[in-house]
Coordinates of C-alpha atoms and ligand atoms in Angstrom, one line a residue:
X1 CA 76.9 111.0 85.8
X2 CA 73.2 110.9 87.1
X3 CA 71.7 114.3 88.8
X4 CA 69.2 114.4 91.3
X5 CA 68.5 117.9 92.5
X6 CA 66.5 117.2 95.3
X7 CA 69.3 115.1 97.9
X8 CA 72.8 113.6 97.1
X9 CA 72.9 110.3 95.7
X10 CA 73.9 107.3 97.9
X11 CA 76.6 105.2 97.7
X12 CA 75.4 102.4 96.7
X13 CA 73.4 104.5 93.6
X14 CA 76.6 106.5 93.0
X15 CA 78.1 103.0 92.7
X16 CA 75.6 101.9 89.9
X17 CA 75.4 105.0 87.9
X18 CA 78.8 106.9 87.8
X19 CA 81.7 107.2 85.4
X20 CA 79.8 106.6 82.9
X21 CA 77.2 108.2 80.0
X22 CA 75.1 105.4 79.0
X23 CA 74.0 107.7 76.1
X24 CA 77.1 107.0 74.3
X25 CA 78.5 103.9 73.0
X26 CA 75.5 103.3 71.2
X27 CA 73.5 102.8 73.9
X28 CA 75.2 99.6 75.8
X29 CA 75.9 99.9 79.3
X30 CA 79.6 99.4 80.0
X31 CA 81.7 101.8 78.1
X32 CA 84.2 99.8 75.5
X33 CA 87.8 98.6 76.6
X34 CA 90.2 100.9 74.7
X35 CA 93.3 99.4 73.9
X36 CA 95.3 102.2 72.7
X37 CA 98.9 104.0 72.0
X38 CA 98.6 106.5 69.2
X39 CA 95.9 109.1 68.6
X40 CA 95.1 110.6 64.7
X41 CA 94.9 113.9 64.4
X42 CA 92.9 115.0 61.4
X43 CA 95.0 117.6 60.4
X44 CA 98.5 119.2 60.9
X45 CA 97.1 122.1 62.2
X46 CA 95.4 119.9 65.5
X47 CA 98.5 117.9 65.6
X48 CA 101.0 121.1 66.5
X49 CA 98.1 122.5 68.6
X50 CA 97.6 118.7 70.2
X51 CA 93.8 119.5 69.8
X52 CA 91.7 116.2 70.1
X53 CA 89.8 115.2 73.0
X54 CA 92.3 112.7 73.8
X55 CA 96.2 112.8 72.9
X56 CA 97.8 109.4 73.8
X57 CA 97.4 106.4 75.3
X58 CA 99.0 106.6 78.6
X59 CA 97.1 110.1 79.1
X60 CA 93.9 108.7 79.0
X61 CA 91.3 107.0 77.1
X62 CA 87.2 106.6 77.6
X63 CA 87.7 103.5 79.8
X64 CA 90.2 104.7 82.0
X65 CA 87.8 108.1 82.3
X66 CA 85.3 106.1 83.1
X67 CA 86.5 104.5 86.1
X68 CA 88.3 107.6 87.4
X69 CA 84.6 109.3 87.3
X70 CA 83.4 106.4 89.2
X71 CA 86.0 106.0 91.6
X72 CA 85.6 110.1 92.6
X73 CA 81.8 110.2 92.8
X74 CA 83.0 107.3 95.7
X75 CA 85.4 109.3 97.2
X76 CA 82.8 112.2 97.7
X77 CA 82.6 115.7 97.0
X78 CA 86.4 116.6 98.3
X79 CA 87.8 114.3 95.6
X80 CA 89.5 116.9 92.9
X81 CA 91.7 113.9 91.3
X82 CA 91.9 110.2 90.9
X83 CA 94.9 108.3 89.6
X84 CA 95.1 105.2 88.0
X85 CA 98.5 102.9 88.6
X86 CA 99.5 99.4 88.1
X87 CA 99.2 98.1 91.5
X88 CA 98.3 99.1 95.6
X89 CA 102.2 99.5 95.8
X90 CA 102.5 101.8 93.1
X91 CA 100.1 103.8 94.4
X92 CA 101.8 104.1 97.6
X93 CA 105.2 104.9 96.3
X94 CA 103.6 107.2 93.9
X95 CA 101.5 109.4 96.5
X96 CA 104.8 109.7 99.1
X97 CA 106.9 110.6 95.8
X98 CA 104.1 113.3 95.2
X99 CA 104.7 114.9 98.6
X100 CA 108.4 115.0 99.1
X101 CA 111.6 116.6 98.2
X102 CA 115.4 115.3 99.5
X103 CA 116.0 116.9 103.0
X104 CA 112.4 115.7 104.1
X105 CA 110.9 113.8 107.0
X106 CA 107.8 111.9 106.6
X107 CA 106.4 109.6 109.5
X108 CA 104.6 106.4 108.8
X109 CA 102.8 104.4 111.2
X110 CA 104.4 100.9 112.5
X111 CA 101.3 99.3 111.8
X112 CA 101.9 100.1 108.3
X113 CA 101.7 97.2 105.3
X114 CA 105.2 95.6 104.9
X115 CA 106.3 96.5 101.2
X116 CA 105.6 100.0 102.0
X117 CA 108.4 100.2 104.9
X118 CA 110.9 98.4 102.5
X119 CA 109.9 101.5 99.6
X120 CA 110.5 103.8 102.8
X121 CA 113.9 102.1 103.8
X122 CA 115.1 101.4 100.8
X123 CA 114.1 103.9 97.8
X124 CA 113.1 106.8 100.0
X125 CA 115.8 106.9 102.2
X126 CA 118.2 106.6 99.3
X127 CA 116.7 109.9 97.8
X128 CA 117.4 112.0 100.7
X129 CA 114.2 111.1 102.9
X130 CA 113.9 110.3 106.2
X131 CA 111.1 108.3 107.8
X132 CA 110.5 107.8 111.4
X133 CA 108.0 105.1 112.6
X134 CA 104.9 105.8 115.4
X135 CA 103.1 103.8 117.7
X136 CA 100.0 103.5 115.4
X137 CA 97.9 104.3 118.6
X138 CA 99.9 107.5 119.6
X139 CA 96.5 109.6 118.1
X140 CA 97.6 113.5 118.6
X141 CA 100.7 112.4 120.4
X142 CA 101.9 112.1 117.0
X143 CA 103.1 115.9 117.5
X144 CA 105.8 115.3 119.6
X145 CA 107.5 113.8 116.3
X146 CA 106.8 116.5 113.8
X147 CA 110.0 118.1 112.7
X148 CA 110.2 121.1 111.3
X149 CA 110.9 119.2 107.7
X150 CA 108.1 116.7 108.3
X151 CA 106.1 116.6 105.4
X152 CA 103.9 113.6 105.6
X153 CA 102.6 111.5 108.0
X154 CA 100.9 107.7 106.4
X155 CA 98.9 106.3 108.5
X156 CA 96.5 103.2 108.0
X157 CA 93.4 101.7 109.9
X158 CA 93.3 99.2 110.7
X159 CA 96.7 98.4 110.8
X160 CA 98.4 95.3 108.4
X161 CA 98.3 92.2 109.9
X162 CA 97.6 92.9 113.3
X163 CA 94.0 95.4 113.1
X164 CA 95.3 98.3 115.9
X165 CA 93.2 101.5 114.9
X166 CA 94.3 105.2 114.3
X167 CA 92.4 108.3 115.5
X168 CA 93.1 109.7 112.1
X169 CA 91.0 112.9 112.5
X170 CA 93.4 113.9 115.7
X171 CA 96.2 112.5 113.3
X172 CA 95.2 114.8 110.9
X173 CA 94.6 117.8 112.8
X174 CA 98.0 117.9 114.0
X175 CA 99.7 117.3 110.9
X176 CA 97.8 120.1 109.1
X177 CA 98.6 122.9 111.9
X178 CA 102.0 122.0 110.6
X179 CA 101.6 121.9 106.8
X180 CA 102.5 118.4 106.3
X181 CA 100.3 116.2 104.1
X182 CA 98.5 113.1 105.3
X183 CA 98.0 109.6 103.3
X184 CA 96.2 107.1 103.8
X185 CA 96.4 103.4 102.8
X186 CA 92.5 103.1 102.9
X187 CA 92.4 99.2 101.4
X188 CA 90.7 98.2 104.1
X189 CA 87.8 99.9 104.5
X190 CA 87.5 101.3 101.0
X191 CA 85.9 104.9 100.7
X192 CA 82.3 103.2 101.0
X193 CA 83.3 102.6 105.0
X194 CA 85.9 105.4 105.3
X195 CA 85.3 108.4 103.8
X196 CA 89.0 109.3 104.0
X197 CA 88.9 112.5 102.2
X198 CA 86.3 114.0 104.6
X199 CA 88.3 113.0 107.5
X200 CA 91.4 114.4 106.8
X201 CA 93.0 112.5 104.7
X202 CA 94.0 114.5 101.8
X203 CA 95.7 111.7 99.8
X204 CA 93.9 108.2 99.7
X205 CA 95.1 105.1 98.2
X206 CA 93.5 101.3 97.4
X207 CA 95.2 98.2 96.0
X208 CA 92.3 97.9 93.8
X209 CA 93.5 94.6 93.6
X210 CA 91.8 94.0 96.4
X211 CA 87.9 94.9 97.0
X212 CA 87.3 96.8 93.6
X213 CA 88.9 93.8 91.9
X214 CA 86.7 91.8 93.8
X215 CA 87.8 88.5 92.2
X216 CA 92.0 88.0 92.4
X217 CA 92.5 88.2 89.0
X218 CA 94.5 91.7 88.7
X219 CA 96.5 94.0 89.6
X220 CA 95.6 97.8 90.2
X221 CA 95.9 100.6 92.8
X222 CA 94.2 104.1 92.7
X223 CA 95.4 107.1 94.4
X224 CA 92.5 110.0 95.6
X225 CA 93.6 113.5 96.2
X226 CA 91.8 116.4 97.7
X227 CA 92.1 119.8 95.5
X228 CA 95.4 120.6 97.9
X229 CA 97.0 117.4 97.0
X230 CA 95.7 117.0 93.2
X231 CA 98.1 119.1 91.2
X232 CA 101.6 117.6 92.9
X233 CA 100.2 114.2 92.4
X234 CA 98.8 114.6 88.9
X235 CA 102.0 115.8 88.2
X236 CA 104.2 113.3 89.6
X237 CA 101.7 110.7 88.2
X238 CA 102.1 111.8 84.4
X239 CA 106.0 112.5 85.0
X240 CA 106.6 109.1 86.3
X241 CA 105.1 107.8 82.9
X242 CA 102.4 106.1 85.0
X243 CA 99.2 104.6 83.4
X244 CA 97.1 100.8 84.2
X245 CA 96.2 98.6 81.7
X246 CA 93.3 98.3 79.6
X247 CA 92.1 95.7 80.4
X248 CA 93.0 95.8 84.2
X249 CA 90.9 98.7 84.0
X250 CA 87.8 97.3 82.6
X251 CA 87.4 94.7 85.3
X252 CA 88.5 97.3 88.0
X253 CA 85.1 99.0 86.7
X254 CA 83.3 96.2 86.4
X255 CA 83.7 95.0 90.1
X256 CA 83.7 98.1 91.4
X257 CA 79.7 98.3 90.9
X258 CA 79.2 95.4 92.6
X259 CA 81.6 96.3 95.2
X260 CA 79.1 97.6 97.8
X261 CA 76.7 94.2 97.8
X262 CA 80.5 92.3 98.7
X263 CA 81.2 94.2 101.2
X264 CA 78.0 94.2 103.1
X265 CA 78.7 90.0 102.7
X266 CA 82.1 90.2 103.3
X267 CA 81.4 92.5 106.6
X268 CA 78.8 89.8 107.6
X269 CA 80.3 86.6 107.3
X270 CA 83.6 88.2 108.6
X271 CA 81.9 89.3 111.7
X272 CA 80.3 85.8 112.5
X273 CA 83.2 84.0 111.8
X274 CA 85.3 86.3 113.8
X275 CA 83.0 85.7 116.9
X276 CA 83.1 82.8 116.4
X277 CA 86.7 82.1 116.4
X278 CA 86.7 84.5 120.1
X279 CA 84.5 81.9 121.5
X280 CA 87.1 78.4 120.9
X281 CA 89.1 78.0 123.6
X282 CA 92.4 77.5 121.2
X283 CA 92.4 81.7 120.6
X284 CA 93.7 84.1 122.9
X285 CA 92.4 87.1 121.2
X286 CA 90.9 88.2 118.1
X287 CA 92.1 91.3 115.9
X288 CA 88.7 92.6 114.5
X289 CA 87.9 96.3 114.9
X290 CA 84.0 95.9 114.6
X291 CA 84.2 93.6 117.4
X292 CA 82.9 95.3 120.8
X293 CA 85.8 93.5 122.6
X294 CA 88.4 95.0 120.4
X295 CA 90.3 97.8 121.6
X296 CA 89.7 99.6 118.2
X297 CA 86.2 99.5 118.4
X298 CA 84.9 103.0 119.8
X299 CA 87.3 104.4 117.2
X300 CA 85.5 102.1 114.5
X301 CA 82.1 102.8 115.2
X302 CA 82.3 106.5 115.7
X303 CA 84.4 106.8 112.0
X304 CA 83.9 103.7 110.1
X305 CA 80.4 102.7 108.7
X306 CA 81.4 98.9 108.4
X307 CA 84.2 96.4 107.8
X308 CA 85.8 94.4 105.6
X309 CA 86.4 90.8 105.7
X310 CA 89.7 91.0 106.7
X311 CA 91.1 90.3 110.6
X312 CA 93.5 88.0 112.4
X313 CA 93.5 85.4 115.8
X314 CA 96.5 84.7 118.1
X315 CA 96.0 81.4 119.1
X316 CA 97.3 80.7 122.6
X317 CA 100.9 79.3 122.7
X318 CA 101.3 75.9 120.9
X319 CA 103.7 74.0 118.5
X320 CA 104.2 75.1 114.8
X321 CA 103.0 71.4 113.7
X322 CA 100.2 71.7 115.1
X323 CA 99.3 75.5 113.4
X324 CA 100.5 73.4 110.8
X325 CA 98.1 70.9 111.2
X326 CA 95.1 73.5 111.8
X327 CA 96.4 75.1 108.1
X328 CA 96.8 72.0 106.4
X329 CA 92.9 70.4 107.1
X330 CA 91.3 73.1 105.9
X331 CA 90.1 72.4 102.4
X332 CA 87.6 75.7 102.0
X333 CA 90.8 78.6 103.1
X334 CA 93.3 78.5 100.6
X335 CA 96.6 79.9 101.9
X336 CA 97.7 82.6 99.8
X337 CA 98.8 86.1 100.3
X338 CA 96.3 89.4 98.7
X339 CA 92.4 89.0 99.9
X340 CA 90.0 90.5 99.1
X341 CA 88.4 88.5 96.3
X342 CA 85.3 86.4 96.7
X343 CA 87.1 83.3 98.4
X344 CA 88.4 82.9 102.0
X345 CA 92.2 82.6 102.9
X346 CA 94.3 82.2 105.7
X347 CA 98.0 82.8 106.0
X348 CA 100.4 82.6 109.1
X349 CA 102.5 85.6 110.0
X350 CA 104.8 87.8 112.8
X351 CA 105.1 91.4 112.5
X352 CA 107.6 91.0 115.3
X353 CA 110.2 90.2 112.2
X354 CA 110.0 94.1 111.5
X355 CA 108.0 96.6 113.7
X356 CA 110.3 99.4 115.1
X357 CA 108.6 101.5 117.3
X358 CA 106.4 99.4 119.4
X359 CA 106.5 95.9 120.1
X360 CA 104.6 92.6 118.8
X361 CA 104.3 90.1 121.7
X362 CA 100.6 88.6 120.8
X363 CA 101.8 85.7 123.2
X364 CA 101.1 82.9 120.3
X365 CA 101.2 82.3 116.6
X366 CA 99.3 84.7 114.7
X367 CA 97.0 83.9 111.7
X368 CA 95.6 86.2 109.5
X369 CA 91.9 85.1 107.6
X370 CA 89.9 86.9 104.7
X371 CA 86.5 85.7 104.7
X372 CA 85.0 85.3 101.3
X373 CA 81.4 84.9 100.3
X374 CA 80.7 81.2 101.3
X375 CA 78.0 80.4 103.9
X376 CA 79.2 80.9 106.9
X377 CA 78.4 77.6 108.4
X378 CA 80.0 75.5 106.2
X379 CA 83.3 77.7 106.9
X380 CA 82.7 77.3 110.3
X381 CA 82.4 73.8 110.2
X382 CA 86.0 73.8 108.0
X383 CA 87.3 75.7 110.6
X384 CA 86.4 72.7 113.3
X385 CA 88.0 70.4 111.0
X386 CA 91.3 72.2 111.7
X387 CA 90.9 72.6 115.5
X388 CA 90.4 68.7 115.7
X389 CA 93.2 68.4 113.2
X390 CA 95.5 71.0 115.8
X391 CA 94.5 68.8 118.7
X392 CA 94.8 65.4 117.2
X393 CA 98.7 66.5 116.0
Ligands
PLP401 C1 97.7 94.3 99.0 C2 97.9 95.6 99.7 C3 98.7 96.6 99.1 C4 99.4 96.4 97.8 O1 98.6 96.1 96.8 P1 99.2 95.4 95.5 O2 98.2 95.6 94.4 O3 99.4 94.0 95.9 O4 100.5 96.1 95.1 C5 98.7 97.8 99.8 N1 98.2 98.0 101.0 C6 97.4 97.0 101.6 C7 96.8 97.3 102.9 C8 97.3 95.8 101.0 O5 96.6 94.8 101.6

């Protein structure tokens, strides 16, 4: 990785030069895409004393260690390890296996993305583990719930689907007095506008499907751990026989340095859509952090340093033919689940199907958009195509 002695690098340079020593590979830029099992040893002697550089496929190879080098000069200096797994749900399940034994408590915000309450429910609670839902606003309230086997509290901000933000930092203070780990589903924001592992967090995860994909065509996750939380989930990680694909890899890399110019889009056009969308009379509210009117907001500005393209409307009560009819005239938001790549999307959903500990009454159908890289007028102007379509239904 590139020095400079005088100041630390930005992101957006760390994002351009780390992970990789353009001095080898001959010179090119990128390193190659390793598609490997076996490793030679060159003689018996380095083979009983497993003495190469690398020793098989799944522990490593040059690409995979270049990404990892670029995804922890991201995280920052409290970064001590960065795994690599198959997809954002993977890496969930992986980093709660990492800090829990049978007998254990762990409490996970209600806000928290579906599939990860079902691994809670389902796997988790059939090894022994017990998880207990919060009111994702409940901030250092959140003692109340520790139990003397708590282990781990998840939180993530904003929350899936429906945007509420966490006072992670007063989260996190709590949880440490008390020895118990916190994680942190950090898709969202990405460590360019949360620095999780300064704030707290000690383990942070991405569906790298996502924003460091960049362009919905794989499937990745990446757990970060600070140096408390990097030796459990190293080990877990190599015990589980975990490891991403090669090629996955390679194109995790590759749009992860362009990540930082996408987001800066996808903040803009998400912002001027979104306020936008609060000025049509059909919306009773919109679900956007970086919004001044959002409830989240004072909690966004004083942590976050931007936002995603990600956020969600309830429209004011009305019939499901004519959401229907709003969905099905736009021809520039496909309706697909994921985000994160460089188109927009829009999906229809109700977290009132599952939340436990607090309750979703947004008073009218909830949509959910991601807003790609278009221009923002012409996705404006699709959106008014689907208002007249609502009305005209
Ligand atoms: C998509 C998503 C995941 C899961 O990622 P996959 O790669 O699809 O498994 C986890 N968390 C959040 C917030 C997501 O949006």
């Amino acid at each position: 990785m590139a020095k400079n002695s005088d100041r630390p690098l930005k992101p957006a340079t760390r994002l351009v030069v780390s992970g990789h020593d353009t001095t080898s590979y001959y010179g090119f830029v990128n390193p190659p895409v390793y598609h490997a099992s076996t490793v030679l040893y060159p003689t018996a002697e380095d083979q009983v004393a497993h003495r190469a550089r690398y020793q098989y496929g799944r522990r490593g190879t040059p690409t995979t260690e270049a990404l990892e080098g670029a995804l922890a000069a991201i995280e920052g200096p409290n970064c001590a390890a960065v795994c690599l797994v198959p997809s954002g749900l993977n890496a969930i399940s992986t980093a709660i296996l990492s800090v829990v034994s049978a007998g254990d408590h762990i409490l996970v915000t209600d806000s928290i993305y579906r599939p990860t309450r079902v691994f809670c429910d389902g796997t988790l609670k059939r090894m022994g583990v017990e998880t207990t839902y919060y009111d994702p606003l409940i901030g250092d309230g959140i003692a109340k719930l520790m139990k003397a086997n708590t282990r781990a509290v998840f939180v993530e901000a904003p929350g899936s689907q429906s945007f509420e933000m966490q006072d992670i930092p007063a989260i996190a203070a709590v949880a440490h007095e008390r020895k118990a780990r916190v994680l942190m589903d950090n898709t969202w924001a990405t460590p360019l506008y949360y620095q999780a592992l300064d704030k707290g967090v000690d383990l942070s995860i991405q569906a790298g499907t996502k924003y460091i994909g960049g362009h919905s065509d794989i499937m990745f996750g990446t757990i970060s751990a600070n140096a408390d939380a990097a030796p459990r989930l190293k080990e877990t990680y190599h015990s589980l026989g975990l490891c991403a694909g090669p090629d996955d890899v390679f194109l995790a890399l590759r749009g992860l340095r362009t990540m930082g110019v996408r987001l800066a889009q996808h903040h803009r056009n998400g912002l001027a859509v979104a306020q936008w969308l609060a000025a049509r009379p059909e919306v009773a509210r919109v679900m956007h952090p970086a919004l001044e009117s959002d409830p989240g907001y004072a909690i966004w500005k004083r942590d976050f340093t931007g936002a995603s393209g990600l956020f969600s409307i309830a429209l004011k009560p009305t019939s499901e033919q004519k959401v229907y009819a709003f969905m099905n005239a736009l021809t520039l938001f496909g309706m697909g689940f994921s985000w994160g790549g460089f188109e927009s999307l829009v999906i229809l959903f109700d977290c009132s199907e599952y939340r436990t500990a607090t309750r979703w009454a947004p008073g009218g159908p909830t949509l959910r958009f991601h807003i790609g890289l278009e221009d923002t007028g012409d996705l404006i102007a699709d959106l008014e195509r689907g208002f007249a379509a609502m009305a005209a239904a």
